[in-house]
Amino acid sequence: MPSFEHDTVPAALDALDEAPSAPVPPVWGNEAEGLWAELQKVPRHHAPHLGEALVEAGFLTPAQLRQALRYQDQMAQHVPLGEVLVLQGLLTAAQLRHMLAAWMGVPTVDLGRFQPEAEALALLPPLLADREAALPLMCREDTLVVAVADPWDPRLLEMLRFTTEHRIRPVLPLPGTLAPALARAYRRVPTASAGEAVAPPPGVSSLSELAQELARSNEQGETQADVVSESDNTLVRLINRLIQDAIELRASDIHIETFEPPRPVRVRLRIDGELRRHLELPARVRFAIVARLKVMAELDISEHRRPQDGKLDFARFGHQRMELRMVTVPTSGGLEDVVLRLLGGVKPLPLDGIGLSERNLQALRGVMCKAYGLLLICGPTGCGKTTTLHSVMRELNEDHRKIWTAEDPIEITQEGLRQVQVNARIGWTFAAAMRTFLRADPDIIMIGEMRDEETARIAVEASLTGHLVMSTLHTNSAPESVTRLLEIGLDPFTFSDSLLAVLAQRLVRRLCTDCRVAETLDERGERSLARLYLQGAADADVDGLLTRWRARFGTPLRQYRRQGCAACGGSGYRGRLGIHELVVADDALRELIRRRAPAAEMFAAARQTGMNTLRQDGIEKLLAGLTDLPEVLAATNQ
């Protein structure tokens, strides 16, 4: 008989609140000590499998169980037994959840009657509690009892353990009681200092409250796309609150993923480059939420078969200035996903604030002082190339210079720049913008990306006629960028004369300074890290390198690892920084370009002139306590 798969408990069960008709395990109310005593008991699994446990408890007859198992075997793809029983109507979601909790030794708590302790609430910040739908109930010794919608989510439990620095004992809330209890609990908690719980501003509903209200308001039927409007209803407030949450959490993207019932709508945020689960909504709003966002971005709400893209100005809806780029993607079953990228409100960083080493910073500033030439920033999508370009222009942006930019999209705005949004659909391409700029008396031209030979050729010509031209490329390393441009058809002689420098970069997550843990490296660890740094070098002087490191970073050498706290949401990281690889064109490199030397030969020549590779720059930032080894290795493994 197949066993129940704990990591596949269907999240859609949360949306159903039917009361069980068969006997259910006891529900704890305000008896805190009784609940604690129950948690101390060792669960006894009379039945080894969920199906047998349901039969023992009287929820199913043996015949019903056999029928469900036969149906499960006939399905095209594997579906957990619990979901099969709900789909067949043999169990309600509430019955299954209560039975599963009893079988696994997880008590059920009626949060409508349970008063959380202030000491427990103070351990978990309200924003994190609301985002993860986790309510601390009480603290005993080193153990924190937390009510969560899914007590079998290992990621959530581990994050709570790191954040609170307590052992976590999850309990299951009675259906429909978690969201109201969260709202009540954190409204009552006073705050006097950073890190303590903060009550929501008067009149502002939390995301979990709005989700609960939305579920109640749609119980009579599905929300139709053609009735969604910009009126101040629950759905409108929920979407506004979601975008506001994303801004506060420094998210770069919002992913809204829809599924066929009974699976819920899933919302995830990309924070510091990592996708994190943020919210689940009832399946019956899957059309309405997409339609509402289309209305906000002025897209066609009747079109579901083709992708659409547009922009959403959040300030138009009475909120702070923030522009979002929106794309809809048709998925199976006639559904659509939505991805929103947060663009507006981003300010250019100072050049010395993007993570450049002192050596690279000085070399780059030397290149920027040139009156003409070509400066390239390269790396994969999402590595911060545009941010670096705008940091360079921020330093060059003075009244006596005319700076034109062609971008797609315009992600960062600067006063003093003349920024142009290209639109290939009407023929307004990067190449067309370049030709126009050359007739508009420029000093500096920035091209968002060199996508084709025509754009690259015009950029080289412009750089040779008295203009400083900057652009980006999607390549993996600085020397590879040179060979890529030669491969698409550039003349090696004119290109070698125009090239000033190529800066390759990646983004790594920055360690949270509130909770990072320093670890002293022993001799073996020091030499291992030095060999990793010198990997591929012809003259690998490990002892000389260690001497330089000790003079720069102190003795003994240390590396840092992440831990997790309330300030970083339990992840151990807060923000990102760049690691870089800068090649400055010299006579030797120009000669290699003219004879179309392979990238490996250019790379070796750059190393001989003192270029630090991406991995070497990352290891130096590791020793400075800015990031950790897993991040460096993940960003530089090619």
mmCIF file of N, CA, C and O in Angstrom, residues 311 323 386 390 393 402-414 416-424 426-438 440 442 444-449 451:
data_model
loop_
_atom_site.group_PDB
_atom_site.id
_atom_site.type_symbol
_atom_site.label_atom_id
_atom_site.label_comp_id
_atom_site.label_asym_id
_atom_site.label_seq_id
_atom_site.Cartn_x
_atom_site.Cartn_y
_atom_site.Cartn_z
ATOM 1 N N LYS A 311 3.781 48.330 -19.237
ATOM 2 C CA LYS A 311 4.340 48.963 -18.047
ATOM 3 C C LYS A 311 3.214 49.420 -17.136
ATOM 4 O O LYS A 311 2.135 49.793 -17.585
ATOM 5 N N GLU A 323 7.791 52.189 -11.124
ATOM 6 C CA GLU A 323 7.359 51.677 -12.420
ATOM 7 C C GLU A 323 7.665 50.190 -12.479
ATOM 8 O O GLU A 323 8.737 49.758 -12.051
ATOM 9 N N THR A 386 23.624 47.128 -16.307
ATOM 10 C CA THR A 386 23.017 48.455 -16.450
ATOM 11 C C THR A 386 23.311 49.326 -15.243
ATOM 12 O O THR A 386 23.568 50.525 -15.374
ATOM 13 N N HIS A 390 25.244 52.963 -15.394
ATOM 14 C CA HIS A 390 24.686 54.204 -14.844
ATOM 15 C C HIS A 390 25.578 54.780 -13.743
ATOM 16 O O HIS A 390 25.597 56.001 -13.540
ATOM 17 N N MET A 393 28.117 56.666 -15.707
ATOM 18 C CA MET A 393 27.549 57.921 -16.233
ATOM 19 C C MET A 393 27.259 58.919 -15.118
ATOM 20 O O MET A 393 27.318 60.132 -15.338
ATOM 21 N N LYS A 402 27.182 66.361 -23.096
ATOM 22 C CA LYS A 402 25.875 65.920 -23.595
ATOM 23 C C LYS A 402 25.907 64.388 -23.660
ATOM 24 O O LYS A 402 26.722 63.795 -24.376
ATOM 25 N N ILE A 403 25.009 63.746 -22.908
ATOM 26 C CA ILE A 403 24.990 62.285 -22.829
ATOM 27 C C ILE A 403 23.652 61.774 -23.347
ATOM 28 O O ILE A 403 22.594 62.116 -22.807
ATOM 29 N N TRP A 404 23.716 60.975 -24.420
ATOM 30 C CA TRP A 404 22.523 60.315 -24.953
ATOM 31 C C TRP A 404 22.560 58.834 -24.569
ATOM 32 O O TRP A 404 23.619 58.208 -24.606
ATOM 33 N N THR A 405 21.396 58.270 -24.221
ATOM 34 C CA THR A 405 21.316 56.831 -23.935
ATOM 35 C C THR A 405 20.162 56.225 -24.716
ATOM 36 O O THR A 405 19.104 56.854 -24.875
ATOM 37 N N ALA A 406 20.371 55.007 -25.233
ATOM 38 C CA ALA A 406 19.300 54.225 -25.866
ATOM 39 C C ALA A 406 19.157 52.949 -25.047
ATOM 40 O O ALA A 406 20.102 52.154 -24.951
ATOM 41 N N GLU A 407 17.977 52.737 -24.450
ATOM 42 C CA GLU A 407 17.804 51.632 -23.500
ATOM 43 C C GLU A 407 16.505 50.882 -23.779
ATOM 44 O O GLU A 407 15.561 51.433 -24.326
ATOM 45 N N ASP A 408 16.482 49.627 -23.347
ATOM 46 C CA ASP A 408 15.277 48.804 -23.494
ATOM 47 C C ASP A 408 15.236 47.759 -22.379
ATOM 48 O O ASP A 408 15.842 46.702 -22.494
ATOM 49 N N PRO A 409 14.519 48.066 -21.278
ATOM 50 C CA PRO A 409 13.786 49.301 -20.988
ATOM 51 C C PRO A 409 14.679 50.287 -20.243
ATOM 52 O O PRO A 409 15.817 49.968 -19.902
ATOM 53 N N ILE A 410 14.114 51.465 -19.968
ATOM 54 C CA ILE A 410 14.814 52.439 -19.128
ATOM 55 C C ILE A 410 14.561 52.047 -17.680
ATOM 56 O O ILE A 410 13.472 52.257 -17.146
ATOM 57 N N GLU A 411 15.559 51.452 -17.042
ATOM 58 C CA GLU A 411 15.395 50.947 -15.685
ATOM 59 C C GLU A 411 15.815 51.966 -14.634
ATOM 60 O O GLU A 411 15.300 51.973 -13.524
ATOM 61 N N ILE A 412 16.795 52.792 -14.956
ATOM 62 C CA ILE A 412 17.313 53.789 -14.017
ATOM 63 C C ILE A 412 17.275 55.143 -14.712
ATOM 64 O O ILE A 412 17.698 55.269 -15.861
ATOM 65 N N THR A 413 16.752 56.141 -14.037
ATOM 66 C CA THR A 413 16.697 57.486 -14.623
ATOM 67 C C THR A 413 17.670 58.404 -13.885
ATOM 68 O O THR A 413 17.883 58.259 -12.679
ATOM 69 N N GLN A 414 18.246 59.341 -14.652
ATOM 70 C CA GLN A 414 19.169 60.313 -14.072
ATOM 71 C C GLN A 414 18.863 61.691 -14.631
ATOM 72 O O GLN A 414 18.685 61.847 -15.844
ATOM 73 N N GLY A 416 19.729 65.039 -16.145
ATOM 74 C CA GLY A 416 20.853 65.482 -16.955
ATOM 75 C C GLY A 416 21.125 64.592 -18.150
ATOM 76 O O GLY A 416 21.727 65.042 -19.126
ATOM 77 N N LEU A 417 20.710 63.315 -18.079
ATOM 78 C CA LEU A 417 20.859 62.428 -19.231
ATOM 79 C C LEU A 417 19.680 62.604 -20.161
ATOM 80 O O LEU A 417 18.560 62.886 -19.730
ATOM 81 N N ARG A 418 19.895 62.388 -21.451
ATOM 82 C CA ARG A 418 18.803 62.358 -22.419
ATOM 83 C C ARG A 418 18.583 60.885 -22.767
ATOM 84 O O ARG A 418 19.330 60.295 -23.537
ATOM 85 N N GLN A 419 17.561 60.305 -22.162
ATOM 86 C CA GLN A 419 17.343 58.864 -22.243
ATOM 87 C C GLN A 419 16.227 58.542 -23.226
ATOM 88 O O GLN A 419 15.147 59.153 -23.200
ATOM 89 N N VAL A 420 16.484 57.552 -24.082
ATOM 90 C CA VAL A 420 15.568 57.178 -25.157
ATOM 91 C C VAL A 420 15.171 55.711 -24.991
ATOM 92 O O VAL A 420 16.036 54.853 -24.790
ATOM 93 N N GLN A 421 13.884 55.436 -25.083
ATOM 94 C CA GLN A 421 13.377 54.066 -25.061
ATOM 95 C C GLN A 421 13.272 53.551 -26.496
ATOM 96 O O GLN A 421 12.530 54.101 -27.309
ATOM 97 N N VAL A 422 14.025 52.500 -26.830
ATOM 98 C CA VAL A 422 13.950 51.969 -28.188
ATOM 99 C C VAL A 422 12.692 51.113 -28.325
ATOM 100 O O VAL A 422 12.146 50.600 -27.352
ATOM 101 N N ASN A 423 12.245 50.955 -29.561
ATOM 102 C CA ASN A 423 11.043 50.172 -29.852
ATOM 103 C C ASN A 423 11.230 49.511 -31.212
ATOM 104 O O ASN A 423 11.007 50.121 -32.258
ATOM 105 N N ALA A 424 11.672 48.275 -31.213
ATOM 106 C CA ALA A 424 11.985 47.570 -32.460
ATOM 107 C C ALA A 424 10.748 47.376 -33.328
ATOM 108 O O ALA A 424 10.858 47.247 -34.555
ATOM 109 N N ILE A 426 8.562 49.427 -34.247
ATOM 110 C CA ILE A 426 8.347 50.535 -35.181
ATOM 111 C C ILE A 426 9.655 50.922 -35.873
ATOM 112 O O ILE A 426 9.755 52.000 -36.468
ATOM 113 N N GLY A 427 10.674 50.056 -35.767
ATOM 114 C CA GLY A 427 11.933 50.326 -36.422
ATOM 115 C C GLY A 427 12.878 51.228 -35.654
ATOM 116 O O GLY A 427 13.942 51.593 -36.167
ATOM 117 N N TRP A 428 12.486 51.596 -34.429
ATOM 118 C CA TRP A 428 13.339 52.456 -33.604
ATOM 119 C C TRP A 428 14.275 51.554 -32.795
ATOM 120 O O TRP A 428 14.074 51.292 -31.628
ATOM 121 N N THR A 429 15.323 51.046 -33.463
ATOM 122 C CA THR A 429 16.249 50.077 -32.889
ATOM 123 C C THR A 429 17.460 50.783 -32.289
ATOM 124 O O THR A 429 17.606 52.005 -32.401
ATOM 125 N N PHE A 430 18.340 49.975 -31.660
ATOM 126 C CA PHE A 430 19.577 50.543 -31.126
ATOM 127 C C PHE A 430 20.401 51.181 -32.241
ATOM 128 O O PHE A 430 20.974 52.262 -32.073
ATOM 129 N N ALA A 431 20.473 50.515 -33.394
ATOM 130 C CA ALA A 431 21.249 51.054 -34.515
ATOM 131 C C ALA A 431 20.652 52.372 -35.011
ATOM 132 O O ALA A 431 21.382 53.341 -35.287
ATOM 133 N N ALA A 432 19.312 52.423 -35.121
ATOM 134 C CA ALA A 432 18.659 53.656 -35.573
ATOM 135 C C ALA A 432 18.894 54.790 -34.572
ATOM 136 O O ALA A 432 19.135 55.944 -34.956
ATOM 137 N N ALA A 433 18.821 54.448 -33.270
ATOM 138 C CA ALA A 433 19.071 55.472 -32.251
ATOM 139 C C ALA A 433 20.504 55.982 -32.339
ATOM 140 O O ALA A 433 20.764 57.184 -32.211
ATOM 141 N N MET A 434 21.466 55.069 -32.579
ATOM 142 C CA MET A 434 22.870 55.480 -32.710
ATOM 143 C C MET A 434 23.064 56.463 -33.854
ATOM 144 O O MET A 434 23.753 57.487 -33.708
ATOM 145 N N ARG A 435 22.455 56.164 -35.006
ATOM 146 C CA ARG A 435 22.597 57.067 -36.155
ATOM 147 C C ARG A 435 22.018 58.433 -35.837
ATOM 148 O O ARG A 435 22.579 59.475 -36.218
ATOM 149 N N THR A 436 20.900 58.464 -35.138
ATOM 150 C CA THR A 436 20.277 59.743 -34.766
ATOM 151 C C THR A 436 21.147 60.507 -33.780
ATOM 152 O O THR A 436 21.337 61.729 -33.898
ATOM 153 N N PHE A 437 21.689 59.799 -32.782
ATOM 154 C CA PHE A 437 22.529 60.457 -31.775
ATOM 155 C C PHE A 437 23.744 61.142 -32.408
ATOM 156 O O PHE A 437 24.155 62.224 -31.977
ATOM 157 N N LEU A 438 24.319 60.501 -33.432
ATOM 158 C CA LEU A 438 25.515 61.068 -34.054
ATOM 159 C C LEU A 438 25.230 62.401 -34.742
ATOM 160 O O LEU A 438 26.150 63.178 -34.996
ATOM 161 N N ALA A 440 23.127 64.497 -33.301
ATOM 162 C CA ALA A 440 22.564 65.327 -32.227
ATOM 163 C C ALA A 440 23.646 65.827 -31.264
ATOM 164 O O ALA A 440 23.384 65.999 -30.068
ATOM 165 N N PRO A 442 26.566 64.658 -29.687
ATOM 166 C CA PRO A 442 26.802 63.987 -28.401
ATOM 167 C C PRO A 442 28.254 64.119 -27.948
ATOM 168 O O PRO A 442 29.165 64.328 -28.759
ATOM 169 N N ILE A 444 28.927 61.777 -25.085
ATOM 170 C CA ILE A 444 28.942 60.389 -24.611
ATOM 171 C C ILE A 444 27.660 59.713 -25.085
ATOM 172 O O ILE A 444 26.577 60.301 -25.012
ATOM 173 N N ILE A 445 27.797 58.482 -25.565
ATOM 174 C CA ILE A 445 26.640 57.696 -26.010
ATOM 175 C C ILE A 445 26.631 56.379 -25.239
ATOM 176 O O ILE A 445 27.663 55.695 -25.152
ATOM 177 N N MET A 446 25.483 56.035 -24.706
ATOM 178 C CA MET A 446 25.334 54.742 -24.045
ATOM 179 C C MET A 446 24.290 53.928 -24.793
ATOM 180 O O MET A 446 23.161 54.384 -24.998
ATOM 181 N N ILE A 447 24.676 52.720 -25.221
ATOM 182 C CA ILE A 447 23.769 51.805 -25.910
ATOM 183 C C ILE A 447 23.475 50.640 -24.976
ATOM 184 O O ILE A 447 24.404 49.986 -24.486
ATOM 185 N N GLY A 448 22.208 50.395 -24.735
ATOM 186 C CA GLY A 448 21.828 49.373 -23.772
ATOM 187 C C GLY A 448 22.433 48.011 -24.032
ATOM 188 O O GLY A 448 22.840 47.317 -23.100
ATOM 189 N N GLU A 449 22.519 47.612 -25.306
ATOM 190 C CA GLU A 449 23.074 46.295 -25.620
ATOM 191 C C GLU A 449 23.501 46.250 -27.082
ATOM 192 O O GLU A 449 22.805 46.763 -27.956
ATOM 193 N N ARG A 451 23.413 44.075 -29.876
ATOM 194 C CA ARG A 451 22.720 42.838 -30.227
ATOM 195 C C ARG A 451 23.079 42.323 -31.612
ATOM 196 O O ARG A 451 22.807 41.167 -31.922
#
